[in-house]
PDB file of N, CA and C in Angstrom:
ATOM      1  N   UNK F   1      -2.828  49.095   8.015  1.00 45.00           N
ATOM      2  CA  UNK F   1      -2.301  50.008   7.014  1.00 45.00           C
ATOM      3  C   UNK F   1      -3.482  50.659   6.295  1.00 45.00           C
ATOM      4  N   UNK F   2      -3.230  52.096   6.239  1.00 45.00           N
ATOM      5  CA  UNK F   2      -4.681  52.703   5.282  1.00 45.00           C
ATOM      6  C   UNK F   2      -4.248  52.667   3.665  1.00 45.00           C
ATOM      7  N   UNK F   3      -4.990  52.857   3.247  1.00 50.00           N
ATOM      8  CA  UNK F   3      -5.160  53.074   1.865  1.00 50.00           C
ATOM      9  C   UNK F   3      -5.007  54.477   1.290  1.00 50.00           C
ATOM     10  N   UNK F   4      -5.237  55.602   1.823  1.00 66.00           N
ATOM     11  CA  UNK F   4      -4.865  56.878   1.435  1.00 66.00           C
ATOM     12  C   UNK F   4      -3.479  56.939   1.957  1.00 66.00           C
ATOM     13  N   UNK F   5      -2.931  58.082   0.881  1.00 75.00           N
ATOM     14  CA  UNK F   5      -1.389  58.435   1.268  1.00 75.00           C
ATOM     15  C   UNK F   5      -1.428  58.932   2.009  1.00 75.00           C
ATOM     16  N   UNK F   6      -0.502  58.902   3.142  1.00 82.00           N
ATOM     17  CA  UNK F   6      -0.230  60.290   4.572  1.00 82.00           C
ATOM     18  C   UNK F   6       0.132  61.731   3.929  1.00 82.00           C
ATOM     19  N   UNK F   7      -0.716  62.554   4.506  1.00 89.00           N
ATOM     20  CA  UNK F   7       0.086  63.955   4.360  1.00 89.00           C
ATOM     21  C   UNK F   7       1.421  63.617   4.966  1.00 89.00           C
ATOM     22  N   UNK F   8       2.255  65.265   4.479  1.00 92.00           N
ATOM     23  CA  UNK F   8       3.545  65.676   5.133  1.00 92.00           C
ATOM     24  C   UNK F   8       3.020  65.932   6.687  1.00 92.00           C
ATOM     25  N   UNK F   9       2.270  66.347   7.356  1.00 92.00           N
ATOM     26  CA  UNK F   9       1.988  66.631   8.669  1.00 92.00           C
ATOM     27  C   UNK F   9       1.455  65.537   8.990  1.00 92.00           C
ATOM     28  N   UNK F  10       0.985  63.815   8.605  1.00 92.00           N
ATOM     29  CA  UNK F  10       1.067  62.878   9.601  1.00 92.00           C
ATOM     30  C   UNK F  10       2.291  62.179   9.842  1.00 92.00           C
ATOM     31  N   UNK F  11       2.514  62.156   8.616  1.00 93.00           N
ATOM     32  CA  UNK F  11       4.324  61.732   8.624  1.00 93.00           C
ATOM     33  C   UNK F  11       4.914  62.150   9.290  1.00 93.00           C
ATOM     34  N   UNK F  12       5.438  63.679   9.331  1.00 94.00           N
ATOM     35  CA  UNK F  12       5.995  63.765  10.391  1.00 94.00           C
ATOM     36  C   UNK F  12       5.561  64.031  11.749  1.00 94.00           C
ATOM     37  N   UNK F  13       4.394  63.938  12.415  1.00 95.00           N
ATOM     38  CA  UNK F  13       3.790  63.664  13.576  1.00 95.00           C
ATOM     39  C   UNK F  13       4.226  61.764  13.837  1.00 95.00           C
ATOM     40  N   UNK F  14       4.182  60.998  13.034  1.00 95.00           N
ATOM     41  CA  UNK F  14       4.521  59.533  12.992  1.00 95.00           C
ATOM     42  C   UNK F  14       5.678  59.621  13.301  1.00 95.00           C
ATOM     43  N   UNK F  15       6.803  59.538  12.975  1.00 96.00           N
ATOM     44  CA  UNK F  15       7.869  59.916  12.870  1.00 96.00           C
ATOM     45  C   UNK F  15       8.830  60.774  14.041  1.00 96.00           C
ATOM     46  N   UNK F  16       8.265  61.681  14.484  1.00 96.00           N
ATOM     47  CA  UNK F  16       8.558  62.274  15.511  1.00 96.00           C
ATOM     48  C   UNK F  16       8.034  61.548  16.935  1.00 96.00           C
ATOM     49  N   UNK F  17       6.702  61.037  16.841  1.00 97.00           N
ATOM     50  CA  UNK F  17       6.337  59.847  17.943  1.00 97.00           C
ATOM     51  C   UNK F  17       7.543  58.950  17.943  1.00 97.00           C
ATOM     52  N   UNK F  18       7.766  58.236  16.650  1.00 97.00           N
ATOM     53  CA  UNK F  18       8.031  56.974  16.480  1.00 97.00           C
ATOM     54  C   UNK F  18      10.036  57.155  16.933  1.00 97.00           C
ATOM     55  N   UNK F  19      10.496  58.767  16.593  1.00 97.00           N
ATOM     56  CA  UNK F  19      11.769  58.549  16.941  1.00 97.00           C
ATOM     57  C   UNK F  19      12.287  58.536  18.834  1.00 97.00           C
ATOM     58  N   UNK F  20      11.278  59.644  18.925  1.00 97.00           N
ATOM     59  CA  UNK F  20      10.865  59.923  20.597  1.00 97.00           C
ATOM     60  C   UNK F  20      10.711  58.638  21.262  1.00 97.00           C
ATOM     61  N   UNK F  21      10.344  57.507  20.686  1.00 97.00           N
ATOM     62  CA  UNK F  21       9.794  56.289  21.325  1.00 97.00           C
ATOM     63  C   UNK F  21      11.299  55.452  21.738  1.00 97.00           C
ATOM     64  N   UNK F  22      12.343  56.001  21.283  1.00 98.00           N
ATOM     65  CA  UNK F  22      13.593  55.285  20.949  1.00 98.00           C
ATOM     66  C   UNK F  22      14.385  55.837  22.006  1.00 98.00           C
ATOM     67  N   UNK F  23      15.066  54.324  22.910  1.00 98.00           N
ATOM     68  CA  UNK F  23      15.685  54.699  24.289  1.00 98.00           C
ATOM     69  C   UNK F  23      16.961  54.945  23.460  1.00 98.00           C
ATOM     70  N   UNK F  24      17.745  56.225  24.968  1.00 98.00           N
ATOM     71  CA  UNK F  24      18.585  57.454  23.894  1.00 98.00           C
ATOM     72  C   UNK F  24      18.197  58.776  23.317  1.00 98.00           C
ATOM     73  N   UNK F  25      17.159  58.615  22.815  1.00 97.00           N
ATOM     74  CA  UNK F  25      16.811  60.011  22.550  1.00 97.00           C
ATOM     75  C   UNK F  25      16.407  61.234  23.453  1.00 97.00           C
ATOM     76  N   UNK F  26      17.274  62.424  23.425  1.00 96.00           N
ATOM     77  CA  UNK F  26      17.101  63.232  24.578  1.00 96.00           C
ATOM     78  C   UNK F  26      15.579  63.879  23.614  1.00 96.00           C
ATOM     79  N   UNK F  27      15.926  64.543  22.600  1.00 96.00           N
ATOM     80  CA  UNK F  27      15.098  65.419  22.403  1.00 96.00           C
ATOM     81  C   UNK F  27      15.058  65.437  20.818  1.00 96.00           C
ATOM     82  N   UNK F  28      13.989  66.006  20.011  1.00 96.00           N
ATOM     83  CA  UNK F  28      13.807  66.280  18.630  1.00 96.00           C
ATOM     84  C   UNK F  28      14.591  68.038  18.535  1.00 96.00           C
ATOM     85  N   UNK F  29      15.490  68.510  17.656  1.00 90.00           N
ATOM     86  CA  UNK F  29      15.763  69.331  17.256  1.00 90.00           C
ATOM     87  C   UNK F  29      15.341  70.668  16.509  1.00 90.00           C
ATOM     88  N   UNK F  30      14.249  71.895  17.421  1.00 78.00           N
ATOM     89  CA  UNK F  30      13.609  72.126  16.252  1.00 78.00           C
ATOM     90  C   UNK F  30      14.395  72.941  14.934  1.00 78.00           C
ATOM     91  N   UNK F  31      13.855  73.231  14.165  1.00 59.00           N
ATOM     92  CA  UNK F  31      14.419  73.938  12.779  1.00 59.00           C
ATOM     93  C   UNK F  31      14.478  75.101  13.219  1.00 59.00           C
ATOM     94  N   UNK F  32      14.818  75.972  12.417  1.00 54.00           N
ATOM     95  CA  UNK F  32      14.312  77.535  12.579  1.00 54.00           C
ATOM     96  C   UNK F  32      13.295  78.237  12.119  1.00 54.00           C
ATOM     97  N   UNK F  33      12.660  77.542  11.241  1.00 54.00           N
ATOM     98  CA  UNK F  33      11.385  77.780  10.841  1.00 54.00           C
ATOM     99  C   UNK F  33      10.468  77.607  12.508  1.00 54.00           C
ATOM    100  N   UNK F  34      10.635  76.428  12.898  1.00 52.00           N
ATOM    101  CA  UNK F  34       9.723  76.187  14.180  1.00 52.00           C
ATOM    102  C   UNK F  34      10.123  76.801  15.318  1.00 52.00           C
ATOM    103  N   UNK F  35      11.339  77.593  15.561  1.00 50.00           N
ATOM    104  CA  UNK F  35      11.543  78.526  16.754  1.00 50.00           C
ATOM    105  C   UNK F  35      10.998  79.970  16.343  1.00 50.00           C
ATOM    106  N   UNK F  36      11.424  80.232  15.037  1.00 57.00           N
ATOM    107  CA  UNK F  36      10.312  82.008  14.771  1.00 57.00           C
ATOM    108  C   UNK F  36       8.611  81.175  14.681  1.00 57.00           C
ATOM    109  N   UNK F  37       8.134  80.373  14.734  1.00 55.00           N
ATOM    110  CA  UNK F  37       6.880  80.189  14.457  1.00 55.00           C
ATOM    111  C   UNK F  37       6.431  80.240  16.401  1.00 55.00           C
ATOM    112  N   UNK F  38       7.469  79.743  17.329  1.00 57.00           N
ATOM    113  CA  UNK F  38       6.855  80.246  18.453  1.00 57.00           C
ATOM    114  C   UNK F  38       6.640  78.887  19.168  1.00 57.00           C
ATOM    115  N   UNK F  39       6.448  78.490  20.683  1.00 52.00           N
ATOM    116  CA  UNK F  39       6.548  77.454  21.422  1.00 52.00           C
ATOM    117  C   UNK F  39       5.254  77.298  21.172  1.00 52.00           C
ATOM    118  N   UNK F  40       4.012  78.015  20.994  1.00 50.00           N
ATOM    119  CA  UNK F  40       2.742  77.411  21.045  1.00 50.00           C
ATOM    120  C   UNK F  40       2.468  76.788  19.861  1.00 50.00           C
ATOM    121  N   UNK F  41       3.205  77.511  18.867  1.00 50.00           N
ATOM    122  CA  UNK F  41       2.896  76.684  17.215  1.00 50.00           C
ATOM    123  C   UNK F  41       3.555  75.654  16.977  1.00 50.00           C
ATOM    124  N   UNK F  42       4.679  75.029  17.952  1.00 46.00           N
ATOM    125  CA  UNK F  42       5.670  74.307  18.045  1.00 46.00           C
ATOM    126  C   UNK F  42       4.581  72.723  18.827  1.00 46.00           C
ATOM    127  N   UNK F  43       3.892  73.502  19.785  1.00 46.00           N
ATOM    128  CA  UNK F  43       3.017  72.125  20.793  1.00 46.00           C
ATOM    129  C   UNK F  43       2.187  71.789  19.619  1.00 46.00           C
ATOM    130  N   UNK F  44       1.337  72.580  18.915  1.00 45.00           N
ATOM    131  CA  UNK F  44       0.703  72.512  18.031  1.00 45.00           C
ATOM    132  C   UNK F  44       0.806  71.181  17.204  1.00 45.00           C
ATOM    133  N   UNK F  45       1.889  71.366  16.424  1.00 48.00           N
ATOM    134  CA  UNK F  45       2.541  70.541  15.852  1.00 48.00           C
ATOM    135  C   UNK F  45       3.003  68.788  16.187  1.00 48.00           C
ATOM    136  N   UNK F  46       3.929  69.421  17.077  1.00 54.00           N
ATOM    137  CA  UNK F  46       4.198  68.171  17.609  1.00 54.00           C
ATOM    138  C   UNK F  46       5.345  67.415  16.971  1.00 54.00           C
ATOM    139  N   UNK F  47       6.374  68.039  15.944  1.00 75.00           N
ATOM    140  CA  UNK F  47       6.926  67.114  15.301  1.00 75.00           C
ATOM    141  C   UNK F  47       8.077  67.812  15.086  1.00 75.00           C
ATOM    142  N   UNK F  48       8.829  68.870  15.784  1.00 85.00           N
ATOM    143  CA  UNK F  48       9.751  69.793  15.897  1.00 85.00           C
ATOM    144  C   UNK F  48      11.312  68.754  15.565  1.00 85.00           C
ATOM    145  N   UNK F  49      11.713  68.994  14.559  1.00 93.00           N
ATOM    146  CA  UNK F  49      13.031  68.609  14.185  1.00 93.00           C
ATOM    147  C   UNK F  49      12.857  67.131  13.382  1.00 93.00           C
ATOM    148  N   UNK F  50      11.622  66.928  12.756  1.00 95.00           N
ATOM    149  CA  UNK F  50      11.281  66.415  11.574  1.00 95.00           C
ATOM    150  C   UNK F  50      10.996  66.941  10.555  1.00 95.00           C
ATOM    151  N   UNK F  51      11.194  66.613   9.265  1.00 94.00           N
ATOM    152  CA  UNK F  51      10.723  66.944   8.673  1.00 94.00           C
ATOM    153  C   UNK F  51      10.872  66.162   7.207  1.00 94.00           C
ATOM    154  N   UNK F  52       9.663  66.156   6.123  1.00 94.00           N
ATOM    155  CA  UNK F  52       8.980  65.211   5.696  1.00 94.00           C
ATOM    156  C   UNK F  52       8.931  65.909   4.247  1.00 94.00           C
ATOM    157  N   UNK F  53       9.174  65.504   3.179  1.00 93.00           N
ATOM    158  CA  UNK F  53       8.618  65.799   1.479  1.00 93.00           C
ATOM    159  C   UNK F  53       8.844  64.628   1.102  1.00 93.00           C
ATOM    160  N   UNK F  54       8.130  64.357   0.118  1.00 90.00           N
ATOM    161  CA  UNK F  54       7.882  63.671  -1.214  1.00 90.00           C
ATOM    162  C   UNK F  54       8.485  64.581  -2.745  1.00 90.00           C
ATOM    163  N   UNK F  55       9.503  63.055  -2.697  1.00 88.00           N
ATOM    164  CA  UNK F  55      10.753  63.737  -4.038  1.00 88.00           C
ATOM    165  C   UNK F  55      10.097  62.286  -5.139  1.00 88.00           C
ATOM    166  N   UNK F  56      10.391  62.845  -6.058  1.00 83.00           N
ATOM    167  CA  UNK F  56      10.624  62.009  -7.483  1.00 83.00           C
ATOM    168  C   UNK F  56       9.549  61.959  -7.769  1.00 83.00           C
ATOM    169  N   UNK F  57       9.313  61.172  -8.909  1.00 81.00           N
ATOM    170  CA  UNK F  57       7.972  60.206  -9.749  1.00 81.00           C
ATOM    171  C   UNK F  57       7.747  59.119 -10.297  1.00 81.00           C
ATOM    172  N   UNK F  58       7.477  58.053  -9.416  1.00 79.00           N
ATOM    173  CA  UNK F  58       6.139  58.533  -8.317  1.00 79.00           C
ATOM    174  C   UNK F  58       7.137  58.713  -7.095  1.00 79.00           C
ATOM    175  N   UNK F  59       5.951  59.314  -6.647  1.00 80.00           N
ATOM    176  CA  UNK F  59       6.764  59.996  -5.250  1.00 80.00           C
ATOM    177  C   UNK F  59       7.428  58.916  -4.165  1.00 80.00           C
ATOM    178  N   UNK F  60       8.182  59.130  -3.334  1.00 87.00           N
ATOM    179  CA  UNK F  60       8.551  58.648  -2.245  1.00 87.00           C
ATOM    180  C   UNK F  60       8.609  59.782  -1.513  1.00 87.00           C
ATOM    181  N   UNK F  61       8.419  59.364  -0.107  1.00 92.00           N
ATOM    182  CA  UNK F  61       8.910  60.129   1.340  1.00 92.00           C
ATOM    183  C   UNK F  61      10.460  60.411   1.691  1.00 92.00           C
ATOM    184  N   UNK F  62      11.174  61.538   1.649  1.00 95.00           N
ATOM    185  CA  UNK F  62      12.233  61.765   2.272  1.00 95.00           C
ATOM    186  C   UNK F  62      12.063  62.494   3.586  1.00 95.00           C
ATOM    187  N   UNK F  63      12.552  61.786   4.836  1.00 96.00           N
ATOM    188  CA  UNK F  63      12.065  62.036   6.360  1.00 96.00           C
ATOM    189  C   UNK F  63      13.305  62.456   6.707  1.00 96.00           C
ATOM    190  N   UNK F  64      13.243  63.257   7.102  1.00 97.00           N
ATOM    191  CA  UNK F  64      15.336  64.006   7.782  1.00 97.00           C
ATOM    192  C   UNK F  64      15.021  64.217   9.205  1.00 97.00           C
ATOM    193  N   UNK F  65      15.528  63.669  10.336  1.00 97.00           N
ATOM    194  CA  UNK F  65      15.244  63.927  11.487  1.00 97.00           C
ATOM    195  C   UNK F  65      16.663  64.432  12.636  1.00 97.00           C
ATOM    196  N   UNK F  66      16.268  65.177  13.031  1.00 97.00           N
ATOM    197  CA  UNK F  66      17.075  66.054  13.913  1.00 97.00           C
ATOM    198  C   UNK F  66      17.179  65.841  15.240  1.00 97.00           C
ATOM    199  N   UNK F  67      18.106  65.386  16.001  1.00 97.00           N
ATOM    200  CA  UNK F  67      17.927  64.815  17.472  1.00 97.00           C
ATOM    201  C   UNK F  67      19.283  65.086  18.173  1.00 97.00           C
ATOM    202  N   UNK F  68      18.808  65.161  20.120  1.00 96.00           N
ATOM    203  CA  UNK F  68      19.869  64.989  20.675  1.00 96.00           C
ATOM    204  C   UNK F  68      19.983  63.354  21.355  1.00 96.00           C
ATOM    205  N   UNK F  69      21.353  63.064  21.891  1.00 97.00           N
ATOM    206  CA  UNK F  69      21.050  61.367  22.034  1.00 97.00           C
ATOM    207  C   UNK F  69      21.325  62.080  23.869  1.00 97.00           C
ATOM    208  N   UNK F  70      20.909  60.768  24.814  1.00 97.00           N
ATOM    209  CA  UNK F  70      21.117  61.051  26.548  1.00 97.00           C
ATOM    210  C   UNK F  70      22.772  60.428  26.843  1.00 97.00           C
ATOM    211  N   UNK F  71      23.823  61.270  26.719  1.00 97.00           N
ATOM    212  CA  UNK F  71      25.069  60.733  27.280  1.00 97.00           C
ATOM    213  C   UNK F  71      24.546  58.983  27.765  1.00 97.00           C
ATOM    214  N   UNK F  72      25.717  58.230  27.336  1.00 97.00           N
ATOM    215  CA  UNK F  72      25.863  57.322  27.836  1.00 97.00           C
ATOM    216  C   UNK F  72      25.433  56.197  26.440  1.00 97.00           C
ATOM    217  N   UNK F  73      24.637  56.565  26.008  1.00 98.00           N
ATOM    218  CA  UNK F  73      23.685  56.110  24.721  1.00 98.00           C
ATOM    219  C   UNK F  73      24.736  56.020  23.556  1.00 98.00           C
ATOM    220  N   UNK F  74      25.119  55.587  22.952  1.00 97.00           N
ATOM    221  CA  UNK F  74      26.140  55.123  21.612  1.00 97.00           C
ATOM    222  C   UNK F  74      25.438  56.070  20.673  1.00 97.00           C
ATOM    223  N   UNK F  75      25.742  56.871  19.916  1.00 97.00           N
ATOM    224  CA  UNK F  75      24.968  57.662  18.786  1.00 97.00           C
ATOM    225  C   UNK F  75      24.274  56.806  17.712  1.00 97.00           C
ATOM    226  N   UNK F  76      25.448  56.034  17.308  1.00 97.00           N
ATOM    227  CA  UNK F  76      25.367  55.197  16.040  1.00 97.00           C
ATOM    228  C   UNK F  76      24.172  54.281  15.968  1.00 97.00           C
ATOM    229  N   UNK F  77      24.204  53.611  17.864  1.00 98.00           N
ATOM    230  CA  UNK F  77      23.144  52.430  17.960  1.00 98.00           C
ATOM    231  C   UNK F  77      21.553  53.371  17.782  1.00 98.00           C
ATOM    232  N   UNK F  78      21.655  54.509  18.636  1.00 98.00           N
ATOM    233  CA  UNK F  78      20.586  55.066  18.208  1.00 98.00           C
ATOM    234  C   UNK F  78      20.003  55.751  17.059  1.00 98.00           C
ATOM    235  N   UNK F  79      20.922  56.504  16.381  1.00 98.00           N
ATOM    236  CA  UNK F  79      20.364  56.591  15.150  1.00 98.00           C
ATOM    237  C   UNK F  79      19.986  55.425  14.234  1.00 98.00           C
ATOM    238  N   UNK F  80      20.531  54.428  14.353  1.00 98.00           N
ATOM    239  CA  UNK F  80      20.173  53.165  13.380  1.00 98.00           C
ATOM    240  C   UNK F  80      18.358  52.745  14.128  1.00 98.00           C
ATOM    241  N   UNK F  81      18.592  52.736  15.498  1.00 98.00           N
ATOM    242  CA  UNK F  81      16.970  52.508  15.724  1.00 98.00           C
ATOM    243  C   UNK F  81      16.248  53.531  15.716  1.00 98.00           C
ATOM    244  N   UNK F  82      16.479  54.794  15.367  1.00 98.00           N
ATOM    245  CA  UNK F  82      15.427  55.408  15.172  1.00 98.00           C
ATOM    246  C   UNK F  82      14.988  55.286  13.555  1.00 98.00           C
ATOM    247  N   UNK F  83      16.351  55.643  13.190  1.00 98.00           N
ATOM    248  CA  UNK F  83      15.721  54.706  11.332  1.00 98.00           C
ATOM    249  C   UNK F  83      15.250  54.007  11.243  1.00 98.00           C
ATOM    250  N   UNK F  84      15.186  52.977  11.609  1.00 97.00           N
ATOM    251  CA  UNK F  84      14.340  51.407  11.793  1.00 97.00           C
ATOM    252  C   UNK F  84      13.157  52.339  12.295  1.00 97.00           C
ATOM    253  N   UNK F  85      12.521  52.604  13.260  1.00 97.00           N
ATOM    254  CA  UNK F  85      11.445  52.817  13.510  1.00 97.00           C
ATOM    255  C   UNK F  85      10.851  53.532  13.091  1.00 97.00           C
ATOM    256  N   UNK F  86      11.410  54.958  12.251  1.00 96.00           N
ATOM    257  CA  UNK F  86      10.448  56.010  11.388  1.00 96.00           C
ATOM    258  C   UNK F  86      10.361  55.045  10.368  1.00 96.00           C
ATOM    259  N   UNK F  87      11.484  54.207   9.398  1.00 95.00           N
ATOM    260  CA  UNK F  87      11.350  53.502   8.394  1.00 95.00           C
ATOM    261  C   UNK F  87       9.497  52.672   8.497  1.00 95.00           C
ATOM    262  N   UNK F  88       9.719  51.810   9.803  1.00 95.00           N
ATOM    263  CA  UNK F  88       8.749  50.918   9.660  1.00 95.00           C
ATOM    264  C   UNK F  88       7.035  52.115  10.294  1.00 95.00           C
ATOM    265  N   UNK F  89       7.144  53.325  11.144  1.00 94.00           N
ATOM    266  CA  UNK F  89       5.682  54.141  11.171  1.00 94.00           C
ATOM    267  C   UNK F  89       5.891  54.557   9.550  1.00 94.00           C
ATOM    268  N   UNK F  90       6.518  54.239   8.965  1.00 93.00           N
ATOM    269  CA  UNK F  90       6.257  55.326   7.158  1.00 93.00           C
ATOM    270  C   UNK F  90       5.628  54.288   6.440  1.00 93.00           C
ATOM    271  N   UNK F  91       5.922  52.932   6.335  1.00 91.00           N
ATOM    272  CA  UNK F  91       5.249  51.399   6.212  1.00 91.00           C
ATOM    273  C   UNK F  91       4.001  51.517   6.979  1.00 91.00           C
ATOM    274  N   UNK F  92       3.988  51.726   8.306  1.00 91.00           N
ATOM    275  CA  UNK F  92       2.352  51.241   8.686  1.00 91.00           C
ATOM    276  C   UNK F  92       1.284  52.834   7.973  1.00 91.00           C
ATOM    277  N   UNK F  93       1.857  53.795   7.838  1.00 89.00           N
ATOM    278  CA  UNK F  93       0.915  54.780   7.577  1.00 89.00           C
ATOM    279  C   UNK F  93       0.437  54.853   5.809  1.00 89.00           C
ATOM    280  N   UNK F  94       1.234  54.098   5.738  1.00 82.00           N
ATOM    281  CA  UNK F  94       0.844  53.557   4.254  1.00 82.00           C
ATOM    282  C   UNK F  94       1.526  54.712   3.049  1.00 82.00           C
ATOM    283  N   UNK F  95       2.938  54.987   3.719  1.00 74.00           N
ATOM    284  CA  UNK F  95       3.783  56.185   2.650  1.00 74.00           C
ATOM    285  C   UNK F  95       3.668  55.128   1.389  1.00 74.00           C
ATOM    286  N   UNK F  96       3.460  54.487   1.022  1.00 75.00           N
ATOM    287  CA  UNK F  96       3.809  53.898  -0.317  1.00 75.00           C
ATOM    288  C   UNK F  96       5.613  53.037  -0.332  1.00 75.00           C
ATOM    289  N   UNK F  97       5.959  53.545  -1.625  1.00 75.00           N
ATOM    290  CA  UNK F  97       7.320  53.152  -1.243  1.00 75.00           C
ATOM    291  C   UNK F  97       8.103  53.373  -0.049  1.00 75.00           C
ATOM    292  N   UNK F  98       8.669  52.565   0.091  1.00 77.00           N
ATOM    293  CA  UNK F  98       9.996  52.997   1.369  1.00 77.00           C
ATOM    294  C   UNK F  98      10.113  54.273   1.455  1.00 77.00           C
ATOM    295  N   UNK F  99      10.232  54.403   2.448  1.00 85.00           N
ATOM    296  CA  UNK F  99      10.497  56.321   3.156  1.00 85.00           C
ATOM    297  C   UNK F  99      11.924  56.085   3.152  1.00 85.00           C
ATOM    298  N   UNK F 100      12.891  57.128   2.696  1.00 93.00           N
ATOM    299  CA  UNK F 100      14.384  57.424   2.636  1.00 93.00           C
ATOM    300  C   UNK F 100      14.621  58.061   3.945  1.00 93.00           C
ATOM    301  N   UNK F 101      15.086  57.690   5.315  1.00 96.00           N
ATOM    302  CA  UNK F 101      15.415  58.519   6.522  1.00 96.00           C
ATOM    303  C   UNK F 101      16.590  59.060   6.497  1.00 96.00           C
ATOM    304  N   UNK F 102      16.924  59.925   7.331  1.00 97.00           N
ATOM    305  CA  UNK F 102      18.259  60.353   7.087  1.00 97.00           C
ATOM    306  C   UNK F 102      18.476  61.068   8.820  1.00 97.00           C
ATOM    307  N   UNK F 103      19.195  60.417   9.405  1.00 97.00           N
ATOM    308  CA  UNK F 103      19.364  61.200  11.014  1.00 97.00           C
ATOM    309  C   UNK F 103      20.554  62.005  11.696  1.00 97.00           C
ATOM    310  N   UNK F 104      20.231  62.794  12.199  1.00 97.00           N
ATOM    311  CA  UNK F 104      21.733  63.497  11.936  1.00 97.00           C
ATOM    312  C   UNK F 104      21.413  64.029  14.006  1.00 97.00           C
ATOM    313  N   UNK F 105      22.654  63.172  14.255  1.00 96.00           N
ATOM    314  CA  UNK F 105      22.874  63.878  15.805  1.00 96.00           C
ATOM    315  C   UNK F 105      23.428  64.843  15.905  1.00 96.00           C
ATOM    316  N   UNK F 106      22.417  66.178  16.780  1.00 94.00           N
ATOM    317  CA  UNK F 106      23.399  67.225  16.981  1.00 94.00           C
ATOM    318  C   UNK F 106      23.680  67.923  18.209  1.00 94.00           C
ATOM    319  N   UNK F 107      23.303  66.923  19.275  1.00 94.00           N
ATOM    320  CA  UNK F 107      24.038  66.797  20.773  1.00 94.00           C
ATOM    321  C   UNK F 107      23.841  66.085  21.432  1.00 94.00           C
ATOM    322  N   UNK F 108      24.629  65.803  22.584  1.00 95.00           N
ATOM    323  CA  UNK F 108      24.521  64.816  23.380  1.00 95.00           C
ATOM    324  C   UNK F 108      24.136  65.471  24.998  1.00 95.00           C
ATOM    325  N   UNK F 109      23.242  65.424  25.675  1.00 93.00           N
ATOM    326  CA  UNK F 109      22.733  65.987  27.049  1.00 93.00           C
ATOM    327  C   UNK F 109      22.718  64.454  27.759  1.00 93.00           C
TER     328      UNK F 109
END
């Protein structure tokens, strides 16, 4: 665990690894901000249909992640492990308090 806080762009680079890592997941969802920004600013990145602020005082991480699940895959089971797993990369990157996730499926391929 480091000692400096994560930016919003490791977080959600963490996060987007860490949901991708989760059997079930077809794909990250991007925003629309990240489709007018373009497929090369999109590789760039790396974290297309995450996304990451710090609310309150003192701050915490609110992580909202956007995904499709692979037919066959239970939605529910997977969104609960991908929470579990951005929850615990927001713990190793040293977000401070608990990161608030929030996952929202919006297809199934």
């Amino acid at each position: 665990m480091t000692t400096a806080r994560p930016t919003r762009a490791d977080l959600e680079r963490l996060a987007a690894a860490a949901a991708l890592g989760v059997p079930g997941v077809a794909y990250l969802r991007p925003g629309l901000a990240d489709l007018l920004r373009g497929a090369s600013a999109q590789r760039q990145r790396g974290s297309g249909g995450v996304r990451a602020r710090a609310i309150g005082d003192p701050p915490t991480w609110r992580i909202e992640v956007h995904l499709g699940v692979v037919r066959g895959y239970r939605a529910l089971d997977v969104t609960r492990a991908v929470r579990a797993a951005v929850e615990a990369a927001a713990t190793r990157a040293g977000a401070g308090r608990p990161a608030a996730v929030t996952v929202t499926v919006t297809g199934v391929v």
